[in-house]
Amino acid sequence: MMMTNLLVDKAESFIHLYCREMNISTHEKDERLKEIQRDIEITGTYSHTASELQFGARAAWRNSNRCIGRLFWNSLHVVDARTALTKDEVKKALLNHIEYATNDGKIRSTITVFAPREDNKDAIRILNHQLIRYAGYRGENGEVTGDPHSVTFTKFCESLGWRGEGSKYDVLPIVAQINEGEPFYFSIPSSIVKEVPITHRGIPGINELELKWYAVPIISDMKLEIGGLEYIAAPFNGWYMETEIAARNFADEKRYNELPSVADKMNLSTQLSSNLWKDRAIIELNQAVLDSFKQAGVSMVDHHTAGSQFALFEEKEANAGREVTGDWTWLIPPVSPAASHIFHKRYKNTWNSPNFLYQPSFLKSQTEPAPNKKSCPFS
Ligand code: ARG
């Protein structure tokens, strides 16, 4: 458990921030601070009001140094799922998130917040990296069918009894734990998983690759930290910027590695790099992804627009008297980075609280026996 006076410190600085930005009177603030101190003294922890939770989650997005989409931080839809404690309740909350956020393509930025860690115990854990993600199967020859990023998790799902069809785009099940018990899984009904077939209006060869991607990226393995409380299960989503799919998920050699096939469909020689076949393939893929999402009516932003929106965010933050922190290496788009104003600036990469943080994978604690837990002869 966190040292209680450390927790008091973190809680206090959050409440100061909250009250300042929400225009809450000094009197009310002092009462709340007293209440929190008392709660921590007696129980070792405290809990956020629904309004504090909403503000905290939004501020965490605002402080996400690697995110170029932060202009919209204040419109994040926050679902308070802290009372969801059973398998059924968790399943319902997660499927609701997918449906609400997807909104038939008009994507709504959403976060569903489950009970925080308490006394070093997790009431709810989610083991997926994203709620919707494609499986990856490594065959005997070492080659992967599907998304290589998912190979370990896919194996884990299979160890639980799940079986996929073995296609390039099998949607993985959701795996969760209640009170750190046995992981359980459930499939997402395909009726609520929106996917976009990728086509190119000028290069029909690209259509033959039968590429597709899911509509909504819902990160589910990061921890939301607000005022010293750790919400270890708090899946959140925005909408895609096209480069994430076209220039990374499809293009990275360690992911779908589609550039050689795209170049082939474009009749480009891949013998010499100096004809810029990779660059040409990347550009056409980006165009195909943008046009396909548009045609399917699914929200997506291109990297130029995202850059302009980030500039507006910087302006608004300056007007509010706040410094924008950022991780330049992540903020610059992977396509034509120098065409963005971000490339020509520097950002301070300090991580303010509230924030979204990486946490050790819960998968690991499942696949490796905990040292000295069962084997210790003295316990
Ligand atoms: N880059 C990740 C992916 O391709 C998604 C990360 C979150 N992206 C977002 N636009 N909110 O799946």
Tab-separated table of C-alpha atoms and ligand atoms in Angstrom:
chain	number	residue	atom	x	y	z
A	1	MET	CA	0.000	0.000	0.000
A	2	MET	CA	1.134	3.505	-0.688
A	3	MET	CA	2.544	5.286	2.363
A	4	THR	CA	-0.513	7.061	3.634
A	5	ASN	CA	1.145	10.467	3.976
A	6	LEU	CA	2.347	10.180	0.378
A	7	LEU	CA	-1.216	9.434	-0.626
A	8	VAL	CA	-2.426	12.461	1.343
A	9	ASP	CA	0.073	14.642	-0.545
A	10	LYS	CA	-1.037	13.374	-3.921
A	11	ALA	CA	-4.703	13.633	-3.041
A	12	GLU	CA	-4.219	17.193	-1.843
A	13	SER	CA	-2.451	18.415	-4.946
A	14	PHE	CA	-5.177	16.842	-7.082
A	15	ILE	CA	-7.944	18.481	-5.040
A	16	HIS	CA	-6.176	21.837	-5.369
A	17	LEU	CA	-6.054	21.422	-9.133
A	18	TYR	CA	-9.651	20.246	-9.282
A	19	CYS	CA	-10.987	23.100	-7.172
A	20	ARG	CA	-8.972	25.713	-9.033
A	21	GLU	CA	-10.197	24.602	-12.447
A	22	MET	CA	-13.776	23.905	-11.384
A	23	ASN	CA	-14.084	27.217	-9.507
A	24	ILE	CA	-14.855	25.592	-6.185
A	25	SER	CA	-14.840	27.828	-3.138
A	26	THR	CA	-12.026	27.734	-0.607
A	27	HIS	CA	-14.505	26.731	2.057
A	28	GLU	CA	-15.752	23.758	0.115
A	29	LYS	CA	-12.209	22.789	-0.769
A	30	ASP	CA	-11.086	22.863	2.851
A	31	GLU	CA	-14.001	20.667	3.868
A	32	ARG	CA	-13.148	18.163	1.155
A	33	LEU	CA	-9.468	18.133	2.122
A	34	LYS	CA	-10.367	17.443	5.745
A	35	GLU	CA	-12.695	14.656	4.714
A	36	ILE	CA	-10.029	13.010	2.558
A	37	GLN	CA	-7.411	13.248	5.310
A	38	ARG	CA	-9.814	11.598	7.715
A	39	ASP	CA	-10.702	8.844	5.258
A	40	ILE	CA	-7.060	8.061	4.588
A	41	GLU	CA	-6.255	8.054	8.288
A	42	ILE	CA	-9.048	5.619	9.084
A	43	THR	CA	-9.154	3.375	5.996
A	44	GLY	CA	-5.781	3.895	4.336
A	45	THR	CA	-7.435	5.253	1.216
A	46	TYR	CA	-10.158	7.582	-0.073
A	47	SER	CA	-12.465	7.719	-3.031
A	48	HIS	CA	-13.222	10.264	-5.706
A	49	THR	CA	-16.598	11.856	-6.230
A	50	ALA	CA	-18.087	11.288	-9.688
A	51	SER	CA	-17.181	14.854	-10.603
A	52	GLU	CA	-13.564	14.484	-9.416
A	53	LEU	CA	-13.302	11.278	-11.400
A	54	GLN	CA	-14.595	12.950	-14.542
A	55	PHE	CA	-12.242	15.874	-14.225
A	56	GLY	CA	-9.324	13.622	-13.288
A	57	ALA	CA	-9.759	11.389	-16.332
A	58	ARG	CA	-10.025	14.411	-18.624
A	59	ALA	CA	-6.946	16.033	-17.089
A	60	ALA	CA	-5.073	12.726	-17.529
A	61	TRP	CA	-5.768	12.926	-21.257
A	62	ARG	CA	-4.663	16.585	-21.284
A	63	ASN	CA	-1.385	15.500	-19.677
A	64	SER	CA	-0.727	12.625	-22.088
A	65	ASN	CA	2.558	13.725	-23.580
A	66	ARG	CA	2.482	11.254	-26.428
A	67	CYS	CA	-0.988	12.158	-27.680
A	68	ILE	CA	-1.452	14.557	-30.594
A	69	GLY	CA	-5.257	14.507	-30.172
A	70	ARG	CA	-5.475	16.329	-26.859
A	71	LEU	CA	-7.496	19.324	-28.127
A	72	PHE	CA	-10.641	17.391	-27.227
A	73	TRP	CA	-9.619	16.442	-23.676
A	74	ASN	CA	-12.504	18.264	-22.069
A	75	SER	CA	-15.171	16.366	-23.953
A	76	LEU	CA	-14.049	12.896	-22.861
A	77	HIS	CA	-17.118	10.865	-21.898
A	78	VAL	CA	-16.401	9.335	-18.497
A	79	VAL	CA	-18.282	6.217	-17.414
A	80	ASP	CA	-18.077	5.487	-13.709
A	81	ALA	CA	-17.990	1.673	-13.466
A	82	ARG	CA	-16.477	1.472	-9.995
A	83	THR	CA	-19.400	-0.607	-8.746
A	84	ALA	CA	-19.028	-3.263	-11.458
A	85	LEU	CA	-17.523	-6.120	-9.461
A	86	THR	CA	-18.847	-9.336	-11.000
A	87	LYS	CA	-18.003	-11.040	-14.287
A	88	ASP	CA	-21.387	-10.131	-15.722
A	89	GLU	CA	-21.132	-6.512	-14.684
A	90	VAL	CA	-17.627	-6.165	-16.083
A	91	LYS	CA	-18.610	-7.808	-19.352
A	92	LYS	CA	-21.645	-5.563	-19.660
A	93	ALA	CA	-19.614	-2.421	-18.973
A	94	LEU	CA	-16.968	-3.341	-21.549
A	95	LEU	CA	-19.442	-4.237	-24.280
A	96	ASN	CA	-21.342	-1.036	-23.513
A	97	HIS	CA	-18.114	0.893	-23.917
A	98	ILE	CA	-17.519	-0.608	-27.352
A	99	GLU	CA	-21.048	0.192	-28.514
A	100	TYR	CA	-21.213	3.680	-27.036
A	101	ALA	CA	-17.770	4.665	-28.314
A	102	THR	CA	-18.353	3.209	-31.787
A	103	ASN	CA	-21.691	4.997	-32.176
A	104	ASP	CA	-22.067	3.482	-35.622
A	105	GLY	CA	-18.912	5.220	-36.780
A	106	LYS	CA	-19.339	8.662	-35.251
A	107	ILE	CA	-16.770	7.787	-32.628
A	108	ARG	CA	-17.153	9.204	-29.118
A	109	SER	CA	-14.032	9.519	-26.949
A	110	THR	CA	-14.884	7.453	-23.909
A	111	ILE	CA	-13.300	6.011	-20.780
A	112	THR	CA	-14.805	3.366	-18.505
A	113	VAL	CA	-13.295	3.493	-15.032
A	114	PHE	CA	-13.394	0.400	-12.831
A	115	ALA	CA	-12.590	0.123	-9.130
A	116	PRO	CA	-9.091	1.348	-8.237
A	117	ARG	CA	-6.342	-0.730	-6.653
A	118	GLU	CA	-6.940	-0.908	-2.920
A	119	ASP	CA	-4.545	-2.277	-0.330
A	120	ASN	CA	-2.450	-3.558	-3.235
A	121	LYS	CA	-5.398	-5.644	-4.408
A	122	ASP	CA	-7.068	-5.356	-7.781
A	123	ALA	CA	-10.806	-5.912	-7.934
A	124	ILE	CA	-10.769	-5.814	-11.730
A	125	ARG	CA	-7.974	-6.410	-14.198
A	126	ILE	CA	-8.135	-6.379	-17.983
A	127	LEU	CA	-5.447	-8.418	-19.727
A	128	ASN	CA	-5.909	-7.135	-23.288
A	129	HIS	CA	-3.744	-4.406	-24.780
A	130	GLN	CA	-6.798	-3.019	-26.617
A	131	LEU	CA	-10.380	-4.216	-26.229
A	132	ILE	CA	-10.564	-4.860	-29.969
A	133	ARG	CA	-7.426	-6.332	-31.489
A	134	TYR	CA	-6.496	-8.969	-34.050
A	135	ALA	CA	-4.962	-12.293	-33.052
A	136	GLY	CA	-1.511	-13.394	-34.203
A	137	TYR	CA	-0.623	-17.055	-34.699
A	138	ARG	CA	2.980	-18.131	-35.101
A	139	GLY	CA	3.161	-21.167	-37.376
A	140	GLU	CA	5.724	-23.977	-37.401
A	141	ASN	CA	7.850	-22.124	-39.964
A	142	GLY	CA	8.041	-19.140	-37.616
A	143	GLU	CA	5.771	-16.979	-39.774
A	144	VAL	CA	2.884	-15.143	-38.206
A	145	THR	CA	-0.675	-15.120	-39.489
A	146	GLY	CA	-2.428	-12.002	-38.218
A	147	ASP	CA	-0.910	-9.341	-35.984
A	148	PRO	CA	2.554	-10.281	-34.672
A	149	HIS	CA	1.969	-7.832	-31.824
A	150	SER	CA	-0.677	-10.203	-30.444
A	151	VAL	CA	1.236	-13.500	-30.544
A	152	THR	CA	1.849	-13.859	-26.789
A	153	PHE	CA	-1.650	-12.755	-25.844
A	154	THR	CA	-3.200	-15.031	-28.477
A	155	LYS	CA	-1.321	-18.002	-27.033
A	156	PHE	CA	-2.577	-17.059	-23.614
A	157	CYS	CA	-6.169	-16.935	-24.868
A	158	GLU	CA	-5.687	-20.397	-26.370
A	159	SER	CA	-4.380	-21.683	-23.048
A	160	LEU	CA	-7.722	-20.583	-21.570
A	161	GLY	CA	-9.611	-22.603	-24.170
A	162	TRP	CA	-10.327	-19.911	-26.759
A	163	ARG	CA	-9.979	-20.897	-30.407
A	164	GLY	CA	-9.839	-18.470	-33.313
A	165	GLU	CA	-10.486	-19.235	-36.940
A	166	GLY	CA	-6.865	-18.696	-37.849
A	167	SER	CA	-7.466	-15.803	-40.244
A	168	LYS	CA	-5.381	-12.638	-40.567
A	169	TYR	CA	-8.077	-10.659	-38.763
A	170	ASP	CA	-9.570	-12.728	-35.928
A	171	VAL	CA	-10.891	-10.435	-33.219
A	172	LEU	CA	-9.470	-11.601	-29.889
A	173	PRO	CA	-11.711	-12.243	-26.907
A	174	ILE	CA	-11.656	-9.973	-23.873
A	175	VAL	CA	-9.836	-11.469	-20.899
A	176	ALA	CA	-10.337	-10.155	-17.368
A	177	GLN	CA	-9.905	-11.092	-13.743
A	178	ILE	CA	-12.039	-10.478	-10.684
A	179	ASN	CA	-10.140	-10.110	-7.391
A	180	GLU	CA	-7.025	-11.485	-9.078
A	181	GLY	CA	-8.748	-14.860	-9.526
A	182	GLU	CA	-8.662	-17.130	-12.565
A	183	PRO	CA	-8.730	-15.145	-15.814
A	184	PHE	CA	-11.991	-15.543	-17.727
A	185	TYR	CA	-12.744	-14.629	-21.314
A	186	PHE	CA	-15.678	-13.762	-23.523
A	187	SER	CA	-15.985	-13.010	-27.212
A	188	ILE	CA	-17.181	-9.657	-28.467
A	189	PRO	CA	-20.331	-10.121	-30.598
A	190	SER	CA	-19.237	-9.389	-34.155
A	191	SER	CA	-22.351	-7.217	-34.538
A	192	ILE	CA	-20.720	-4.534	-32.363
A	193	VAL	CA	-17.208	-4.711	-33.835
A	194	LYS	CA	-17.115	-2.141	-36.596
A	195	GLU	CA	-14.476	-2.821	-39.229
A	196	VAL	CA	-13.460	-0.971	-42.367
A	197	PRO	CA	-12.403	-2.750	-45.566
A	198	ILE	CA	-9.486	-0.858	-47.112
A	199	THR	CA	-9.826	0.050	-50.766
A	200	HIS	CA	-8.042	2.483	-53.087
A	201	ARG	CA	-10.059	4.312	-55.720
A	202	GLY	CA	-7.138	4.716	-58.134
A	203	ILE	CA	-5.170	1.520	-57.576
A	204	PRO	CA	-7.559	-1.457	-57.739
A	205	GLY	CA	-4.646	-3.843	-57.114
A	206	ILE	CA	-4.606	-2.669	-53.489
A	207	ASN	CA	-8.185	-3.916	-53.053
A	208	GLU	CA	-6.994	-7.425	-53.870
A	209	LEU	CA	-4.934	-7.427	-50.667
A	210	GLU	CA	-8.249	-7.441	-48.749
A	211	LEU	CA	-6.866	-5.333	-45.950
A	212	LYS	CA	-9.173	-4.192	-43.187
A	213	TRP	CA	-8.931	-2.609	-39.747
A	214	TYR	CA	-11.226	-2.109	-36.785
A	215	ALA	CA	-12.819	1.298	-36.250
A	216	VAL	CA	-12.059	2.080	-32.605
A	217	PRO	CA	-8.716	1.842	-30.764
A	218	ILE	CA	-9.546	1.220	-27.074
A	219	ILE	CA	-6.374	1.068	-24.995
A	220	SER	CA	-7.010	-1.196	-22.018
A	221	ASP	CA	-3.615	-1.921	-20.450
A	222	MET	CA	-2.677	1.480	-19.058
A	223	LYS	CA	-3.238	2.708	-15.551
A	224	LEU	CA	-5.107	5.938	-14.865
A	225	GLU	CA	-3.548	7.751	-11.926
A	226	ILE	CA	-5.555	10.483	-10.208
A	227	GLY	CA	-4.610	12.016	-6.865
A	228	GLY	CA	-2.574	8.962	-5.854
A	229	LEU	CA	-5.352	6.479	-6.660
A	230	GLU	CA	-4.494	3.881	-9.284
A	231	TYR	CA	-7.277	2.894	-11.651
A	232	ILE	CA	-5.571	-0.108	-13.155
A	233	ALA	CA	-8.588	-0.988	-15.300
A	234	ALA	CA	-9.737	2.100	-17.192
A	235	PRO	CA	-10.039	1.408	-20.932
A	236	PHE	CA	-10.214	4.566	-23.043
A	237	ASN	CA	-10.528	5.445	-26.701
A	238	GLY	CA	-10.287	8.239	-29.182
A	239	TRP	CA	-10.449	7.841	-32.940
A	240	TYR	CA	-7.660	6.886	-35.288
A	241	MET	CA	-5.208	9.098	-37.124
A	242	GLU	CA	-4.651	7.338	-40.468
A	243	THR	CA	-0.875	6.959	-40.018
A	244	GLU	CA	-1.371	4.696	-37.000
A	245	ILE	CA	-2.933	2.088	-39.239
A	246	ALA	CA	-1.365	2.751	-42.625
A	247	ALA	CA	2.173	3.781	-41.716
A	248	ARG	CA	2.613	1.545	-38.686
A	249	ASN	CA	0.159	-1.350	-38.201
A	250	PHE	CA	0.221	-2.260	-41.904
A	251	ALA	CA	3.727	-1.035	-42.699
A	252	ASP	CA	6.050	-2.022	-39.849
A	253	GLU	CA	8.118	-5.080	-40.690
A	254	LYS	CA	7.293	-6.431	-37.269
A	255	ARG	CA	3.564	-5.907	-37.783
A	256	TYR	CA	1.567	-6.732	-40.953
A	257	ASN	CA	4.537	-5.882	-43.183
A	258	GLU	CA	2.357	-5.090	-46.203
A	259	LEU	CA	4.607	-2.607	-48.026
A	260	PRO	CA	6.187	-5.162	-50.383
A	261	SER	CA	2.730	-6.461	-51.405
A	262	VAL	CA	1.437	-2.910	-51.891
A	263	ALA	CA	4.476	-2.027	-54.002
A	264	ASP	CA	3.863	-5.145	-56.042
A	265	LYS	CA	0.257	-4.079	-56.693
A	266	MET	CA	1.588	-0.683	-57.763
A	267	ASN	CA	4.043	-2.334	-60.157
A	268	LEU	CA	6.988	-0.789	-58.344
A	269	SER	CA	10.309	-2.518	-58.289
A	270	THR	CA	11.468	-3.353	-54.774
A	271	GLN	CA	15.034	-4.057	-55.907
A	272	LEU	CA	16.505	-0.662	-55.113
A	273	SER	CA	15.403	1.652	-52.359
A	274	SER	CA	16.260	4.691	-54.475
A	275	ASN	CA	13.013	4.560	-56.446
A	276	LEU	CA	11.328	5.315	-53.104
A	277	TRP	CA	8.955	2.349	-53.414
A	278	LYS	CA	8.427	2.216	-49.677
A	279	ASP	CA	7.498	5.892	-49.514
A	280	ARG	CA	5.134	5.588	-52.472
A	281	ALA	CA	3.505	2.513	-51.000
A	282	ILE	CA	3.113	4.230	-47.624
A	283	ILE	CA	1.469	7.296	-49.165
A	284	GLU	CA	-1.035	5.271	-51.188
A	285	LEU	CA	-1.834	3.118	-48.155
A	286	ASN	CA	-2.464	6.241	-46.078
A	287	GLN	CA	-4.744	7.583	-48.801
A	288	ALA	CA	-6.580	4.273	-48.995
A	289	VAL	CA	-7.115	4.141	-45.224
A	290	LEU	CA	-8.347	7.757	-45.077
A	291	ASP	CA	-10.732	7.336	-48.009
A	292	SER	CA	-12.018	3.972	-46.794
A	293	PHE	CA	-12.812	5.256	-43.292
A	294	LYS	CA	-14.506	8.294	-44.807
A	295	GLN	CA	-16.539	6.123	-47.131
A	296	ALA	CA	-17.536	3.849	-44.251
A	297	GLY	CA	-18.629	6.845	-42.172
A	298	VAL	CA	-16.067	6.159	-39.451
A	299	SER	CA	-14.323	9.063	-37.694
A	300	MET	CA	-10.655	9.477	-38.529
A	301	VAL	CA	-8.240	12.394	-38.631
A	302	ASP	CA	-5.401	12.885	-41.108
A	303	HIS	CA	-2.013	13.828	-39.716
A	304	HIS	CA	-2.039	17.367	-41.103
A	305	THR	CA	-5.376	18.177	-39.498
A	306	ALA	CA	-4.242	16.510	-36.280
A	307	GLY	CA	-1.181	18.784	-36.275
A	308	SER	CA	-3.350	21.895	-36.679
A	309	GLN	CA	-5.632	20.707	-33.916
A	310	PHE	CA	-2.618	20.210	-31.668
A	311	ALA	CA	-1.488	23.777	-32.445
A	312	LEU	CA	-4.914	24.984	-31.328
A	313	PHE	CA	-4.588	22.910	-28.154
A	314	GLU	CA	-1.233	24.568	-27.450
A	315	GLU	CA	-2.782	27.989	-27.944
A	316	LYS	CA	-5.702	27.231	-25.636
A	317	GLU	CA	-3.427	25.853	-22.956
A	318	ALA	CA	-1.214	28.935	-23.143
A	319	ASN	CA	-4.300	31.104	-22.733
A	320	ALA	CA	-5.287	29.081	-19.682
A	321	GLY	CA	-1.812	29.678	-18.233
A	322	ARG	CA	-0.742	26.044	-18.480
A	323	GLU	CA	2.395	24.680	-20.054
A	324	VAL	CA	1.940	21.960	-22.645
A	325	THR	CA	4.258	19.044	-21.970
A	326	GLY	CA	4.961	16.551	-24.738
A	327	ASP	CA	7.040	13.675	-26.000
A	328	TRP	CA	8.354	14.965	-29.322
A	329	THR	CA	9.372	11.512	-30.526
A	330	TRP	CA	5.737	10.398	-30.318
A	331	LEU	CA	3.997	13.639	-31.252
A	332	ILE	CA	5.566	13.994	-34.684
A	333	PRO	CA	3.603	11.970	-37.247
A	334	PRO	CA	5.506	9.083	-38.858
A	335	VAL	CA	4.612	10.399	-42.343
A	336	SER	CA	6.178	13.696	-43.473
A	337	PRO	CA	7.058	14.711	-39.915
A	338	ALA	CA	8.812	17.913	-40.980
A	339	ALA	CA	5.588	19.137	-42.597
A	340	SER	CA	4.175	19.510	-39.091
A	341	HIS	CA	4.880	22.497	-36.813
A	342	ILE	CA	5.543	19.991	-34.016
A	343	PHE	CA	8.732	18.865	-35.728
A	344	HIS	CA	10.161	22.369	-35.458
A	345	LYS	CA	9.477	22.832	-31.772
A	346	ARG	CA	10.684	21.306	-28.524
A	347	TYR	CA	8.494	20.124	-25.662
A	348	LYS	CA	9.255	19.433	-22.035
A	349	ASN	CA	8.643	15.740	-21.445
A	350	THR	CA	7.624	15.886	-17.785
A	351	TRP	CA	4.723	13.663	-16.804
A	352	ASN	CA	2.220	15.573	-14.733
A	353	SER	CA	-0.544	14.033	-12.663
A	354	PRO	CA	-3.292	12.963	-13.372
A	355	ASN	CA	-2.003	10.802	-16.183
A	356	PHE	CA	-2.137	7.488	-17.991
A	357	LEU	CA	0.830	5.313	-17.099
A	358	TYR	CA	2.274	2.056	-18.308
A	359	GLN	CA	2.051	-0.795	-15.839
A	360	PRO	CA	3.611	-4.260	-15.784
A	361	SER	CA	1.638	-6.675	-17.948
A	362	PHE	CA	-0.845	-8.757	-15.966
A	363	LEU	CA	-0.248	-11.480	-18.537
A	364	LYS	CA	3.213	-12.022	-17.137
A	365	SER	CA	1.964	-12.720	-13.648
A	366	GLN	CA	-0.326	-15.326	-15.238
A	367	THR	CA	2.214	-17.171	-17.344
A	368	GLU	CA	5.117	-17.177	-14.891
A	369	PRO	CA	4.624	-18.781	-11.494
A	370	ALA	CA	5.021	-16.121	-8.818
A	371	PRO	CA	8.387	-16.715	-7.159
A	372	ASN	CA	8.213	-18.028	-3.576
A	373	LYS	CA	4.461	-17.831	-3.539
A	374	LYS	CA	3.488	-21.455	-3.470
A	375	SER	CA	6.940	-22.958	-3.356
A	376	CYS	CA	8.149	-21.333	-0.163
A	377	PRO	CA	8.459	-24.119	2.389
A	378	PHE	CA	8.062	-21.742	5.304
A	379	SER	CA	4.678	-20.337	4.454
B	1	ARG	N1	-1.550	3.268	-32.293
B	1	ARG	C1	-2.522	2.362	-31.728
B	1	ARG	C2	-3.051	1.443	-32.821
B	1	ARG	O1	-2.700	1.582	-33.949
B	1	ARG	C3	-3.671	3.091	-31.081
B	1	ARG	C4	-3.282	4.097	-30.008
B	1	ARG	C5	-4.382	5.072	-29.664
B	1	ARG	N2	-4.727	5.888	-30.800
B	1	ARG	C6	-5.687	6.822	-30.849
B	1	ARG	N3	-5.906	7.416	-31.968
B	1	ARG	N4	-6.407	7.117	-29.766
B	1	ARG	O2	-3.870	0.577	-32.587
